XYZ file of C-alpha atoms in Angstrom:
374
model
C -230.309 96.529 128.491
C -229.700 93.013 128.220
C -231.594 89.977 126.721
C -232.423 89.008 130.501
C -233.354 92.377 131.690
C -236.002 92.879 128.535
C -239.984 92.164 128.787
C -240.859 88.633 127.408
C -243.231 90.133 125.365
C -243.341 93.438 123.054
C -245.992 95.806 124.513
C -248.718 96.276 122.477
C -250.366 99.023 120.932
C -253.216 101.055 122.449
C -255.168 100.619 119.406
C -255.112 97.610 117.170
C -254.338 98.633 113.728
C -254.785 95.760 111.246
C -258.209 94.717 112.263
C -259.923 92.391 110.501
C -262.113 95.097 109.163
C -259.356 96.785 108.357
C -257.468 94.133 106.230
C -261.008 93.338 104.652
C -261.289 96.908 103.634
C -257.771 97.438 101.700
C -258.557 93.910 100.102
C -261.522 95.591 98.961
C -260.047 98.486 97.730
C -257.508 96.113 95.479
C -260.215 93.881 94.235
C -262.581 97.175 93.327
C -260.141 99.397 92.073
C -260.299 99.738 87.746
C -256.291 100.196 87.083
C -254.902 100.106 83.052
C -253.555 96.860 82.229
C -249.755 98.516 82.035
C -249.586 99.349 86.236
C -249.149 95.316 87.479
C -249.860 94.408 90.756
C -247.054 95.382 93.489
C -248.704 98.842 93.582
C -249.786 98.234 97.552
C -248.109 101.703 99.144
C -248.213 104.003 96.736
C -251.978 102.967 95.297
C -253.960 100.467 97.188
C -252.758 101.401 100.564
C -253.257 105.331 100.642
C -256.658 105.048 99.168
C -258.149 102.293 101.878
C -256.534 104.180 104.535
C -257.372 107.554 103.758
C -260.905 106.560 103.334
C -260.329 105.196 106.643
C -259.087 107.242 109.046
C -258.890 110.999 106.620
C -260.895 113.961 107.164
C -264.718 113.369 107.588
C -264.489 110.240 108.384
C -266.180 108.832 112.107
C -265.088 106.842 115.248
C -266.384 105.814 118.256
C -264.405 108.752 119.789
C -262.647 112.113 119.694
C -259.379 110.254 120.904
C -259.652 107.482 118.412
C -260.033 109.967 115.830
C -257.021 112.110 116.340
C -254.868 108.719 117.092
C -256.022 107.216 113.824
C -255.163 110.486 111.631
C -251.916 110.830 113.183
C -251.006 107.806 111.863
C -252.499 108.211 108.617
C -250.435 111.582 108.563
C -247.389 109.518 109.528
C -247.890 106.975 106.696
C -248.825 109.570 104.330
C -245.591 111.151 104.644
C -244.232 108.007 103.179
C -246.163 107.487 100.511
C -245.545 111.377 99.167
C -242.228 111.024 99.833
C -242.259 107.373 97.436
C -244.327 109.389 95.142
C -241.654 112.314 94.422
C -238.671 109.669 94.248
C -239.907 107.839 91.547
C -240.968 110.687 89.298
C -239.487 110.703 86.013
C -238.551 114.201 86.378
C -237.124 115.920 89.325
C -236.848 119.485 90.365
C -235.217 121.258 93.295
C -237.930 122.106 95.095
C -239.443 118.223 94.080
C -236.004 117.182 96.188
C -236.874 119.095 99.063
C -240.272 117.989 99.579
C -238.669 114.588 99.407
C -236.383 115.820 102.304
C -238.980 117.083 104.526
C -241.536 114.759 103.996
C -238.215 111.877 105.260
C -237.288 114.327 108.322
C -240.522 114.098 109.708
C -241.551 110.534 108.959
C -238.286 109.318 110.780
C -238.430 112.015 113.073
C -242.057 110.653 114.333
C -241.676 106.921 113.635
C -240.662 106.159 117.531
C -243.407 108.778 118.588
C -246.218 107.771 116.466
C -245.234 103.729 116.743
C -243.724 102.989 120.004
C -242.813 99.437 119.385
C -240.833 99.877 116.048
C -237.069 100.776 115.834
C -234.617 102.632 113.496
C -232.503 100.685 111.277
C -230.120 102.043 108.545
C -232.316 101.981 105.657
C -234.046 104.677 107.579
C -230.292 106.731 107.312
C -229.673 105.550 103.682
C -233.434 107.179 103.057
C -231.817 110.562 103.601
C -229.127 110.266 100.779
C -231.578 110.095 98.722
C -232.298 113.313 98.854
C -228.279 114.338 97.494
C -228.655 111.790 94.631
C -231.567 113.849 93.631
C -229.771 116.670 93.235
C -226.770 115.346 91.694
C -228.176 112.150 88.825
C -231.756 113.398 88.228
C -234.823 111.237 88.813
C -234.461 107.719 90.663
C -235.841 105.901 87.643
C -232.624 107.058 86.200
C -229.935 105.595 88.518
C -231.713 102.944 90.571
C -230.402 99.207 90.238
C -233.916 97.375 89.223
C -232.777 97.157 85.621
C -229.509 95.588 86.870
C -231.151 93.009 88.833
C -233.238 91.857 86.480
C -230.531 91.231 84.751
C -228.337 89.291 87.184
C -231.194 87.523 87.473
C -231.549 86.790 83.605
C -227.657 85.899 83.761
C -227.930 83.508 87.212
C -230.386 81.299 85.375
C -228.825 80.783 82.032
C -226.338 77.771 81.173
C -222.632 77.703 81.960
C -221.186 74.067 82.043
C -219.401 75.346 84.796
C -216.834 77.958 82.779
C -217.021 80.376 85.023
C -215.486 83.870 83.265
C -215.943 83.046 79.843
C -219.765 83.563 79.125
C -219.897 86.457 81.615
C -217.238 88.532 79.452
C -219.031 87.258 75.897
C -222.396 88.831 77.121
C -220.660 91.760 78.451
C -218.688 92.641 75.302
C -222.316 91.788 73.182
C -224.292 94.033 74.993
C -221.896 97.275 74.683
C -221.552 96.212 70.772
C -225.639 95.698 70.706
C -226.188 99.412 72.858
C -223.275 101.268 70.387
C -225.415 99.993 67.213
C -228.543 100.714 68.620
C -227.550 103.701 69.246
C -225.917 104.757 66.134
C -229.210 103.399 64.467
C -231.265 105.849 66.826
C -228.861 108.695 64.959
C -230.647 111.706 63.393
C -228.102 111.217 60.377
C -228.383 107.722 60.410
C -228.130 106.717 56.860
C -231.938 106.074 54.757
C -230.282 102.920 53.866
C -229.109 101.727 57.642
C -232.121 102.455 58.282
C -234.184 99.991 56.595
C -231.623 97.700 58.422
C -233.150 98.802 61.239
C -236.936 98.280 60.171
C -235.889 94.653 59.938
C -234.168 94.414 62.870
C -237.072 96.104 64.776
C -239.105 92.617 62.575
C -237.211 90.419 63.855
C -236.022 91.360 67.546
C -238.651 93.042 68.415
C -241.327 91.570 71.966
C -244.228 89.786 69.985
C -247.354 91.207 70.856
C -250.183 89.319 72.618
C -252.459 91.984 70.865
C -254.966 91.493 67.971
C -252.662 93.293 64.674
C -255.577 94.782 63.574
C -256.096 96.604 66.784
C -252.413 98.256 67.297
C -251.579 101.383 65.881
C -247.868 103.088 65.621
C -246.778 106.434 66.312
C -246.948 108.320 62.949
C -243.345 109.883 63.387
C -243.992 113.075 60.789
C -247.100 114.397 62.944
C -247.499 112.594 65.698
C -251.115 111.313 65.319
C -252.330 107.472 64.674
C -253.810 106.386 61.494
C -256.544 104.520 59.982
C -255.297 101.054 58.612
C -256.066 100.884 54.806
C -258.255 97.544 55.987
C -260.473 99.585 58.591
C -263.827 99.021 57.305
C -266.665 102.115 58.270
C -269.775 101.076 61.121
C -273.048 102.603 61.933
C -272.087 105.300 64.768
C -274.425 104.925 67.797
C -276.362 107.904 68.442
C -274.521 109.798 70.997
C -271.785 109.609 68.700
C -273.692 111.058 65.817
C -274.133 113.950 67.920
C -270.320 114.442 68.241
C -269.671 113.672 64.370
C -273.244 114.548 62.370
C -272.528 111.460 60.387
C -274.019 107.713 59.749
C -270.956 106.089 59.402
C -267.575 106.038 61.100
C -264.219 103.796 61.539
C -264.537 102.358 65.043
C -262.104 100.979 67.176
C -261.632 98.698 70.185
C -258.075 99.789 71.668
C -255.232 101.787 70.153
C -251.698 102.199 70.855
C -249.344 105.052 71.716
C -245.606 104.915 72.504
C -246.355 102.134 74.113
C -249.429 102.265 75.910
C -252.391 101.031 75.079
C -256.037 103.033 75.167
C -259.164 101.119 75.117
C -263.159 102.222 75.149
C -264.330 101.770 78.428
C -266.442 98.822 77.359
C -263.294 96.824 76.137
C -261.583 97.434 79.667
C -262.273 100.180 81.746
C -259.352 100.818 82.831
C -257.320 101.150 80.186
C -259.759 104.002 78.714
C -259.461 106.209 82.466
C -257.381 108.658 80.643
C -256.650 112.663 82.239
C -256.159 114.850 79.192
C -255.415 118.386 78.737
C -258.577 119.942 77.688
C -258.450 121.201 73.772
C -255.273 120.325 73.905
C -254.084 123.432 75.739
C -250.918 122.365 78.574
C -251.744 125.907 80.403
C -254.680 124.331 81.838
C -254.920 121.486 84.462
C -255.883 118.025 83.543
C -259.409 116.504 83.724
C -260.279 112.985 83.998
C -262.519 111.050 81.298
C -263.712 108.130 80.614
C -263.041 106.770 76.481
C -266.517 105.564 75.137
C -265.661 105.219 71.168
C -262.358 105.664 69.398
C -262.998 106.506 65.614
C -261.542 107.374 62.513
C -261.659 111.446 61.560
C -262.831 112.124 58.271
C -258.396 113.131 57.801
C -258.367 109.434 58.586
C -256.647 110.242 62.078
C -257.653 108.219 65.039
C -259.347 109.887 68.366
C -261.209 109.347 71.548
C -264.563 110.208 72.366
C -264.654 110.833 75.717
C -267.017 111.800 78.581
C -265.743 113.674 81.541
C -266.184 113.054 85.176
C -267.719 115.518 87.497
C -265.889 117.494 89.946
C -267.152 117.805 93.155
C -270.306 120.927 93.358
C -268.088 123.491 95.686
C -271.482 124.056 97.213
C -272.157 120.762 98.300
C -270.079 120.700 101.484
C -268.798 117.759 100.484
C -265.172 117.206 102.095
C -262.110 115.987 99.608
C -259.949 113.938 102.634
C -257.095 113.424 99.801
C -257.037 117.306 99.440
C -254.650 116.846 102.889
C -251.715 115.305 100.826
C -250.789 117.491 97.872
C -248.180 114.953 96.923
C -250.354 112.201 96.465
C -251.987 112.830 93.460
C -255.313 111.547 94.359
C -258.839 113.362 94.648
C -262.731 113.280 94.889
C -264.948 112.923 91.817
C -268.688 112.807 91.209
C -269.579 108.730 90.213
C -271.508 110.327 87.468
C -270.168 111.124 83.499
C -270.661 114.212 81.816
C -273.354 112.883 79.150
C -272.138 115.057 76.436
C -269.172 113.233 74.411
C -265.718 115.597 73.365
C -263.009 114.689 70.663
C -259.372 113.800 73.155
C -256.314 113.000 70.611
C -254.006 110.742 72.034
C -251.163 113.526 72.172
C -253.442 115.576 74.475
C -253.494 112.727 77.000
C -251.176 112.588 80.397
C -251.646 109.757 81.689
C -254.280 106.902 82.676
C -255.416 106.839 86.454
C -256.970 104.431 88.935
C -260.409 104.702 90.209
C -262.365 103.512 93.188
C -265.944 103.937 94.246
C -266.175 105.386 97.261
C -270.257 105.412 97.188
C -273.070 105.648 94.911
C -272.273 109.706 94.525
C -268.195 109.756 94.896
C -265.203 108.167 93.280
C -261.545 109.291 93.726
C -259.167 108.995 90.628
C -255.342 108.409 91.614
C -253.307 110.234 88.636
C -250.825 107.497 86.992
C -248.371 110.015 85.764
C -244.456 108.980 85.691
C -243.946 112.519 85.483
């Protein structure tokens, strides 16, 4: 068809998607949602989105009619497909049958996009979405193999002086960063020399990001055991009493945030959502995570560092109450009582997963969005 032979005008869809109720409810959503500190804000499809949208238009939800209804969840099952198909490509582990969800969940996203959106059009990102499926299969996890890290770093390299030598300072940084990774790496050795070593204590001093945290609040991984320590300086509090049920003692080591590999845990009353934690209950990995909330992190009486955490509710299986996230078994979201267990339980840090995000759906039900990069 030519340009004179098409309509002046795209034709419009029979239902108007991005209301302005619509838009004001996923702003909502962002604004309300408690997310740890670490997770940054261009988290729209795979977190904000899904959540609005299948609060929306997902099971049990109502509309002025039957026809509206079905329309409305076929396009949440359409954009759904998407997001589980993000989800699985940008796990930090992949499996074969991980891959082939990834396929599937691609093959019918693409295969409906013309059905389910009348007005929109194929492009080649749309084919290049499909290879993505053999890289899978061949490097390993996206996180692995994707080019992020090396545009960042273009971008470091665009912005820093030249005087116009073009050539020069490109092959400097080049031949400085593979002498910088070999070291490293030869530092990072398992027969690394005790006395390279304490070369590379200093260097870790020197070169290492400064952080914006309090000192006195950051704890390192322990590297014999794997458990965080009580600084020598920690001075002992009055417990409050819901922690002197947990403990049966006066006086305790207490704690505003702590840090693991990285991350950083806080009590909920520091900032809630760095202490949404999901933890392997006693410890044990056979069993399936649980959500909790981190009221109090204290000092053992071994002088290791733990949570004390309450749990959140799972939904009464009695209750009738319908889980619309229970639909998508790739997007690791699902319903929640608002409510706490009351009674506290010892969490140590090794037992913990991940953090997750949390949003109030009403005064009874939250749903908690599992941050795992696994």
């Amino acid at each position: 068809m030519s340009r004179c032979e098409q309509p002046l005008a795209a034709p419009k869809e029979e239902h108007q998607l991005g209301t302005t109720e619509v838009l004001g409810h996923i702003r909502n959503v962002i604004q309300d949602t408690s997310i740890p500190t670490w997770l940054g804000s261009r988290m729209l499809i795979t977190v904000y989105l899904p959540i609005a949208l299948v609060n929306l238009w997902g099971a049990g939800t109502s509309h002025s009619s039957p026809e509206l209804a079905a329309h409305l969840r076929t396009i949440l099952d359409h954009t759904m497909e998407l997001v589980s198909a993000v989800h699985i490509a940008c796990a930090r582990t992949m499996t074969a049958r991980r891959a082939q969800s990834y396929r599937s969940y691609i093959v019918s996203y693409v295969g409906k996009l013309k059905e389910v959106h009348s007005t929109s059009s194929l492009c080649l990102n749309h084919h290049a979405a499909f290879h993505v499926y053999d890289y899978l299969l061949l490097f390993g996890p996206a996180h692995s193999w994707w080019y992020f890290p090396f545009e960042l770093l273009i971008g470091i390299l665009q912005r820093l002086p030249i005087n116009h030598k073009f050539g020069e300072f490109e092959n400097t940084m080049l031949h400085s960063f593979i002498k910088t990774t070999m070291f490293r790496r030869w530092l990072a050795r398992l027969d690394c020399p005790p006395a390279v070593q304490e070369c590379r204590d200093i260097f870790d001093g020197v070169y290492a990001p400064k952080s914006s945290q309090n000192s006195s609040q950051e704890f390192a991984e322990d590297p014999m055991n794997n458990t965080i320590r009580v600084p020598d300086c920690a001075m002992t509090s009055t417990v409050p009493d819901d922690l002197y049920t947990l403990l049966r003692r006066q006086t305790a080591i207490l704690h505003a945030t702590l840090k693991f590999n990285g991350v950083i845990y806080s009590r909920a009353s520091t900032h809630l959502g760095n202490s949404q934690i999901l933890y392997y209950p006693r410890g044990d990995r056979t069993l399936t995570p649980v959500p909790a909330s981190i009221r109090y992190i204290y000092g053992t009486l071994t002088g290791e560092l733990v949570f004390a955490a309450q749990r959140h509710l799972p939904l009464d299986p009695h209750d009738n109450t319908i889980d619309p996230f229970s639909f998508y078994p790739d997007f690791p979201a699902k319903m929640y009582w608002t409510e706490l267990e009351s009674r506290l339980e010892n969490v140590k840090v090794t037992w913990v997963v991940s953090h997750f995000a949390r949003w109030t759906v009403s005064s009874r039900h939250t749903v908690i969005l599992a941050l795992s990069r696994d």
